[in-house]
Amino acid sequence: MTDYTKIDNEVATLDDMRGLVVAYETIASSAMRRIRNFVLENRAFHEGLNRLFQEVVYAYRKEMARLARKRNIQSQKSLSLLRRNGKTVRVLLSANTGLYGEIITKLFARFAAETKEYPGDIVIVGKIGRMLWERAMPGAPFTPLEIRNGETRTASTQYAERNAAPVSGESKSLTGFTPLEIWAVLKRWTRGTPQSSYAPQKLSHSASLTGFTYFDFSDSTVVHKDLQKITQYVSAYERIVVFHGAFRSLLKQDVAASDVSGGGRISTDAGESKVSYLFEPSLEDVAVMFETEIFFSLFEQLFHESRLAKLSSRMVLLDRATANIDRTVKRLSFEHRKLEHRLFNKKQLDAMSGIALWNMAYES
């Protein structure tokens, strides 16, 4: 009876968990359908816009070099409207929650490898990315620029929250689980599925910077106010490389590194761009427009790309979880039938033994 009860309870738990997984998968599917066409339709436009951005920057620098030679100026800083600090920053667009499959670990693997090989300033967006980086770089300090609900939070507030003890009576979802508990339970049902082979390794402090700047950003939507704070911070850098997920198909999501600073290569085999432009009202005004409005639009597109890739990866992960749960329920059902047959055989043996005893008593 104990085995019966144990199996029945586990099957009931799996049925509840399957319903939860299907609900999460439905939500992810609905969100992905809402933004998929928007992202794909805008991808080609923004790719062309980024190439045009690079050509504008190239034309502006070429004009500044010409003016510098004309006026015998050694440095072009006094002529440039593109006020940069001359540094490179690498931005990781991770996630705030789990259940995004292998895309986040693959993304962090490439980000960690490049930051180790090419040291520079680091910006991490999302709690999962910060967690992976802190595991790879224990004790790494981070700049207190976390954004939550549109507010910049101090380092002391972040430290207190990260080290606070769990509060008794914490609010739970309708299913009785907190999001972290759901993540922990569902990880059990995604075991054995194809995952990234990357395991966070401690990075050498001499090979990369130990500090990083962290921003908290919503997974569910792109908040322009929060996005503007991030763009204002990174816009001071000479080169901005953003690491993000890229949607290719429902079953395939790639890791991409996009340069949104307008400093990419635009030259042809001949060594220079063969396209000539007439800038109105002036080259300086056009450059300023690209440095502000166009840069923000390019940066925003990458956040939408990242979100679409994460939702697609989540659907694949949850589909695998559903398949694993179904296989487990099938195995438990088989065990249940085995117990039924075993109990039936035992009753038959008891009945046969009773008949034999009565026959022996009658004959005697």
Coordinates of C-alpha atoms in Angstrom, one line a residue:
M1 CA 0.0 0.0 0.0
T2 CA 2.9 2.3 0.7
D3 CA 4.3 1.8 -2.8
Y4 CA 0.9 2.4 -4.3
T5 CA 0.5 5.7 -2.3
K6 CA 4.1 6.8 -3.2
I7 CA 3.6 6.2 -6.9
D8 CA 0.1 7.9 -6.9
N9 CA 1.5 10.9 -5.1
E10 CA 4.4 11.2 -7.5
V11 CA 2.2 10.9 -10.6
A12 CA -0.1 13.6 -9.2
T13 CA 2.9 15.9 -8.6
L14 CA 4.1 15.3 -12.1
D15 CA 0.7 16.1 -13.5
D16 CA 0.7 19.4 -11.7
M17 CA 4.2 20.1 -12.8
R18 CA 3.3 19.2 -16.4
G19 CA 0.4 21.7 -16.3
L20 CA 2.8 24.3 -14.9
V21 CA 5.3 23.6 -17.7
V22 CA 2.6 23.8 -20.4
A23 CA 1.4 27.1 -18.9
Y24 CA 5.0 28.6 -19.1
E25 CA 5.4 27.3 -22.6
T26 CA 2.1 28.8 -23.7
I27 CA 3.1 32.2 -22.2
A28 CA 6.5 32.0 -23.9
S29 CA 4.8 31.1 -27.2
S30 CA 2.3 33.9 -27.0
A31 CA 5.0 36.4 -26.2
M32 CA 7.3 35.1 -29.0
R33 CA 4.4 35.4 -31.6
R34 CA 3.8 39.0 -30.5
I35 CA 7.4 40.2 -31.1
R36 CA 8.7 37.8 -33.7
N37 CA 7.4 39.6 -36.8
F38 CA 8.4 43.0 -35.3
V39 CA 12.0 41.8 -34.7
L40 CA 12.5 40.1 -38.0
E41 CA 11.0 43.0 -40.0
N42 CA 13.2 45.5 -38.2
R43 CA 16.3 43.3 -38.4
A44 CA 17.1 44.0 -42.0
F45 CA 16.3 47.7 -41.6
H46 CA 18.6 48.1 -38.5
E47 CA 21.4 46.1 -40.2
G48 CA 21.3 48.6 -43.1
L49 CA 21.1 51.4 -40.6
N50 CA 24.1 50.2 -38.8
R51 CA 26.1 50.0 -42.0
L52 CA 25.0 53.5 -42.8
F53 CA 26.1 54.5 -39.3
Q54 CA 29.5 53.1 -39.9
E55 CA 29.8 55.0 -43.2
V56 CA 28.7 58.3 -41.6
V57 CA 31.3 57.8 -38.8
Y58 CA 34.0 57.0 -41.5
A59 CA 33.1 60.1 -43.5
Y60 CA 33.1 62.3 -40.5
R61 CA 36.6 61.0 -39.4
K62 CA 37.9 61.4 -42.9
E63 CA 36.6 65.0 -43.0
M64 CA 38.2 65.7 -39.6
A65 CA 41.5 64.3 -40.8
R66 CA 41.3 66.5 -43.9
L67 CA 40.6 69.6 -41.8
A68 CA 43.4 68.7 -39.4
R69 CA 45.9 68.4 -42.3
K70 CA 44.6 71.7 -43.7
R71 CA 45.0 73.6 -40.4
N72 CA 48.2 71.7 -39.5
I73 CA 46.6 70.3 -36.3
Q74 CA 48.3 67.3 -34.8
S75 CA 45.3 66.1 -32.8
Q76 CA 41.8 65.9 -34.1
K77 CA 40.2 66.1 -30.6
S78 CA 39.6 69.8 -30.9
L79 CA 37.6 69.3 -34.1
S80 CA 35.6 66.2 -33.2
L81 CA 32.0 66.3 -32.1
L82 CA 32.1 62.5 -31.2
R83 CA 33.2 62.8 -27.6
R84 CA 34.5 59.4 -26.6
N85 CA 36.9 58.2 -24.0
G86 CA 38.9 56.0 -26.4
K87 CA 38.0 52.8 -24.6
T88 CA 36.2 49.6 -25.6
V89 CA 33.2 48.3 -23.6
R90 CA 31.7 44.9 -23.9
V91 CA 28.0 44.5 -22.9
L92 CA 26.4 41.2 -22.0
L93 CA 22.7 40.9 -22.4
S94 CA 21.8 38.0 -20.2
A95 CA 18.5 37.4 -18.2
N96 CA 17.0 38.1 -14.9
T97 CA 15.4 34.6 -14.5
G98 CA 16.2 31.1 -15.4
L99 CA 14.5 28.6 -17.8
Y100 CA 16.0 30.0 -20.9
G101 CA 17.9 26.9 -21.9
E102 CA 21.4 26.8 -23.2
I103 CA 21.4 30.2 -24.9
I104 CA 22.5 32.1 -21.7
T105 CA 25.4 29.7 -20.9
K106 CA 26.6 29.7 -24.6
L107 CA 26.4 33.5 -24.6
F108 CA 28.3 33.8 -21.4
A109 CA 31.0 31.3 -22.6
R110 CA 31.7 33.5 -25.6
F111 CA 31.6 36.7 -23.6
A112 CA 34.0 35.3 -20.9
A113 CA 36.4 34.0 -23.6
E114 CA 36.6 37.4 -25.4
T115 CA 36.9 39.5 -22.2
K116 CA 39.7 37.2 -21.1
E117 CA 41.5 37.5 -24.4
Y118 CA 40.8 41.2 -24.9
P119 CA 40.6 43.1 -21.6
G120 CA 38.4 46.1 -21.4
D121 CA 35.5 47.6 -19.5
I122 CA 32.5 45.3 -18.9
V123 CA 28.8 45.9 -18.6
I124 CA 26.5 43.1 -17.5
V125 CA 22.7 43.3 -17.9
G126 CA 20.6 40.7 -16.0
K127 CA 21.0 38.8 -12.7
I128 CA 22.0 35.5 -14.4
G129 CA 24.9 37.1 -16.2
R130 CA 26.1 38.7 -12.9
M131 CA 25.8 35.4 -11.1
L132 CA 27.8 33.6 -13.8
W133 CA 30.5 36.3 -13.8
E134 CA 30.8 36.3 -10.0
R135 CA 31.3 32.5 -10.1
A136 CA 34.0 32.9 -12.7
M137 CA 35.5 35.9 -10.9
P138 CA 35.0 35.5 -7.1
G139 CA 35.0 38.8 -5.3
A140 CA 34.7 40.9 -8.5
P141 CA 33.4 44.3 -7.5
F142 CA 30.7 46.0 -9.5
T143 CA 29.7 49.6 -10.0
P144 CA 26.4 50.4 -8.2
L145 CA 24.3 51.3 -11.3
E146 CA 21.6 48.7 -10.9
I147 CA 18.2 49.8 -12.3
R148 CA 15.0 48.6 -10.8
N149 CA 11.6 50.1 -11.3
G150 CA 13.3 53.1 -12.9
E151 CA 15.5 53.8 -9.9
T152 CA 19.3 53.6 -9.6
R153 CA 20.1 51.5 -6.5
T154 CA 23.2 51.9 -4.3
A155 CA 25.8 49.3 -3.6
S156 CA 24.8 49.0 0.0
T157 CA 21.2 48.3 -1.0
Q158 CA 22.3 45.6 -3.4
Y159 CA 24.6 44.0 -0.8
A160 CA 21.8 44.0 1.8
E161 CA 19.4 42.3 -0.6
R162 CA 21.9 39.7 -1.8
N163 CA 22.7 38.7 1.8
A164 CA 19.3 39.0 3.4
A165 CA 17.8 36.0 5.0
P166 CA 14.6 34.5 3.5
V167 CA 11.5 36.1 4.9
S168 CA 9.0 33.7 6.5
G169 CA 5.6 33.6 4.9
E170 CA 7.0 34.8 1.6
S171 CA 4.4 35.2 -1.1
K172 CA 4.0 32.3 -3.5
S173 CA 2.4 31.8 -6.8
L174 CA -1.0 30.1 -7.3
T175 CA 0.7 26.8 -7.6
G176 CA 2.4 27.2 -4.2
F177 CA 5.9 27.7 -5.6
T178 CA 8.2 30.7 -5.8
P179 CA 9.9 31.4 -9.2
L180 CA 13.2 30.1 -7.8
E181 CA 11.5 26.9 -6.5
I182 CA 9.9 26.4 -9.9
W183 CA 13.3 26.8 -11.6
A184 CA 14.9 24.3 -9.2
V185 CA 12.2 21.7 -9.8
L186 CA 12.0 22.1 -13.5
K187 CA 15.8 21.7 -13.8
R188 CA 15.2 18.1 -12.7
W189 CA 13.1 17.4 -15.8
T190 CA 15.5 19.0 -18.2
R191 CA 18.4 16.7 -17.2
G192 CA 19.8 14.6 -20.0
T193 CA 18.8 17.1 -22.7
P194 CA 21.4 18.7 -25.0
Q195 CA 22.8 21.6 -23.0
S196 CA 25.9 23.7 -23.4
S197 CA 29.1 22.0 -22.3
Y198 CA 30.4 25.3 -20.8
A199 CA 31.1 25.3 -17.1
P200 CA 32.1 28.6 -15.5
Q201 CA 35.8 28.6 -14.8
K202 CA 37.7 31.1 -12.6
L203 CA 39.3 33.7 -14.8
S204 CA 42.8 35.0 -14.3
H205 CA 42.8 38.4 -12.6
S206 CA 45.7 39.4 -14.8
A207 CA 43.9 38.4 -17.9
S208 CA 40.8 40.5 -17.5
L209 CA 39.3 43.3 -15.5
T210 CA 37.9 42.2 -12.1
G211 CA 35.3 44.9 -11.9
F212 CA 32.1 45.4 -14.0
T213 CA 29.1 47.6 -14.2
Y214 CA 25.8 46.0 -13.6
F215 CA 22.3 46.9 -14.8
D216 CA 19.1 45.2 -13.8
F217 CA 16.7 45.0 -16.7
S218 CA 13.2 43.5 -17.2
D219 CA 12.9 40.2 -19.1
S220 CA 9.2 40.8 -20.0
T221 CA 9.5 44.2 -21.8
V222 CA 11.9 46.8 -23.0
V223 CA 11.5 49.8 -20.7
H224 CA 12.8 52.9 -22.6
K225 CA 13.6 54.8 -19.4
D226 CA 15.9 52.0 -18.2
L227 CA 17.3 51.5 -21.7
Q228 CA 18.2 55.2 -21.9
K229 CA 20.2 55.0 -18.7
I230 CA 22.2 52.1 -20.2
T231 CA 22.8 53.8 -23.5
Q232 CA 23.9 57.0 -21.7
Y233 CA 26.5 55.1 -19.8
V234 CA 28.0 53.2 -22.8
S235 CA 27.8 56.0 -25.3
A236 CA 30.9 57.5 -23.8
Y237 CA 33.0 54.6 -25.1
E238 CA 34.8 54.6 -28.4
R239 CA 33.8 51.0 -29.3
I240 CA 30.7 49.3 -28.0
V241 CA 30.3 45.5 -28.6
V242 CA 27.1 43.9 -27.4
F243 CA 26.8 40.2 -26.8
H244 CA 23.3 38.9 -27.3
G245 CA 21.2 36.0 -28.5
A246 CA 20.0 36.0 -32.1
F247 CA 16.9 34.2 -33.3
R248 CA 17.4 32.0 -36.4
S249 CA 14.5 29.5 -36.1
L250 CA 12.4 28.0 -33.4
L251 CA 15.0 25.3 -32.8
K252 CA 18.1 27.4 -33.4
Q253 CA 19.4 30.5 -31.6
D254 CA 22.8 31.8 -32.2
V255 CA 25.2 33.9 -30.1
A256 CA 26.0 37.2 -31.7
A257 CA 28.4 40.1 -31.0
S258 CA 27.3 43.3 -32.6
D259 CA 29.3 46.6 -32.8
V260 CA 26.8 49.5 -32.4
S261 CA 29.4 52.2 -32.1
G262 CA 29.7 52.8 -35.8
G263 CA 33.4 51.8 -35.8
G264 CA 33.1 48.6 -37.8
R265 CA 34.9 48.0 -41.1
I266 CA 33.2 49.6 -44.1
S267 CA 36.1 49.8 -46.5
T268 CA 36.1 47.8 -49.7
D269 CA 39.0 45.8 -51.3
A270 CA 40.3 49.0 -52.7
G271 CA 40.8 50.4 -49.2
E272 CA 38.1 53.0 -49.0
S273 CA 34.3 53.2 -49.3
K274 CA 33.3 53.9 -52.9
V275 CA 30.0 55.5 -51.9
S276 CA 29.8 59.3 -51.8
Y277 CA 27.2 61.1 -49.7
L278 CA 25.9 64.7 -49.6
F279 CA 25.1 65.5 -46.0
E280 CA 22.4 68.1 -45.2
P281 CA 22.2 70.4 -43.3
S282 CA 25.9 69.4 -42.5
L283 CA 28.1 66.4 -41.8
E284 CA 28.3 67.5 -38.1
D285 CA 24.5 67.6 -37.7
V286 CA 24.1 64.2 -39.3
A287 CA 26.9 62.7 -37.2
V288 CA 25.3 64.0 -34.0
M289 CA 21.9 62.5 -35.0
F290 CA 23.5 59.1 -35.6
E291 CA 25.4 59.4 -32.3
T292 CA 22.2 59.9 -30.4
E293 CA 18.9 58.9 -31.9
I294 CA 20.1 56.3 -34.3
F295 CA 22.5 54.7 -31.8
F296 CA 19.5 54.4 -29.3
S297 CA 17.4 52.7 -32.0
L298 CA 20.2 50.2 -32.8
F299 CA 20.8 49.4 -29.2
E300 CA 17.0 48.9 -28.6
Q301 CA 16.8 46.5 -31.5
L302 CA 19.5 44.3 -29.9
F303 CA 17.4 44.0 -26.7
H304 CA 14.4 42.9 -28.8
E305 CA 16.7 40.4 -30.6
S306 CA 17.9 39.1 -27.3
R307 CA 14.4 38.7 -25.9
L308 CA 13.1 36.8 -28.9
A309 CA 16.1 34.4 -28.8
K310 CA 15.5 33.7 -25.1
L311 CA 11.8 33.1 -25.6
S312 CA 12.5 30.6 -28.4
S313 CA 15.2 28.9 -26.3
R314 CA 12.7 28.7 -23.4
M315 CA 10.1 27.0 -25.5
V316 CA 12.6 24.3 -26.6
L317 CA 13.7 23.8 -23.0
L318 CA 10.1 23.5 -21.7
D319 CA 9.2 21.1 -24.6
R320 CA 12.0 18.9 -23.5
A321 CA 10.8 19.1 -19.9
T322 CA 7.3 18.0 -21.0
A323 CA 8.8 15.0 -22.9
N324 CA 10.8 14.0 -19.8
I325 CA 7.8 14.3 -17.5
D326 CA 5.7 12.2 -19.9
R327 CA 8.4 9.5 -20.0
T328 CA 8.6 9.5 -16.2
V329 CA 4.8 9.2 -15.9
K330 CA 4.9 6.3 -18.3
R331 CA 7.5 4.6 -16.3
L332 CA 5.6 5.1 -13.1
S333 CA 2.4 3.8 -14.7
F334 CA 4.3 0.7 -15.7
E335 CA 5.6 0.3 -12.1
H336 CA 2.0 0.7 -10.9
R337 CA 0.8 -2.1 -13.2
K338 CA 3.6 -4.3 -11.9
L339 CA 2.5 -3.8 -8.4
E340 CA -1.1 -4.6 -9.3
H341 CA 0.0 -7.9 -11.0
R342 CA 2.2 -8.7 -8.1
L343 CA -0.6 -8.2 -5.7
F344 CA -3.0 -10.2 -7.9
N345 CA -0.5 -13.1 -8.0
K346 CA -0.1 -13.0 -4.3
K347 CA -3.8 -13.2 -3.8
Q348 CA -4.0 -16.1 -6.2
L349 CA -1.2 -18.0 -4.4
D350 CA -3.0 -17.4 -1.1
A351 CA -6.2 -18.7 -2.5
M352 CA -4.5 -21.8 -3.9
S353 CA -2.7 -22.4 -0.6
G354 CA -6.1 -22.1 1.2
I355 CA -7.7 -24.6 -1.1
A356 CA -4.8 -27.0 -0.6
L357 CA -5.1 -26.8 3.1
W358 CA -8.8 -27.4 3.1
N359 CA -8.3 -30.5 0.8
M360 CA -5.6 -31.8 3.2
A361 CA -7.9 -31.3 6.2
Y362 CA -10.8 -33.0 4.4
E363 CA -8.8 -36.0 3.3
S364 CA -7.5 -36.5 6.8

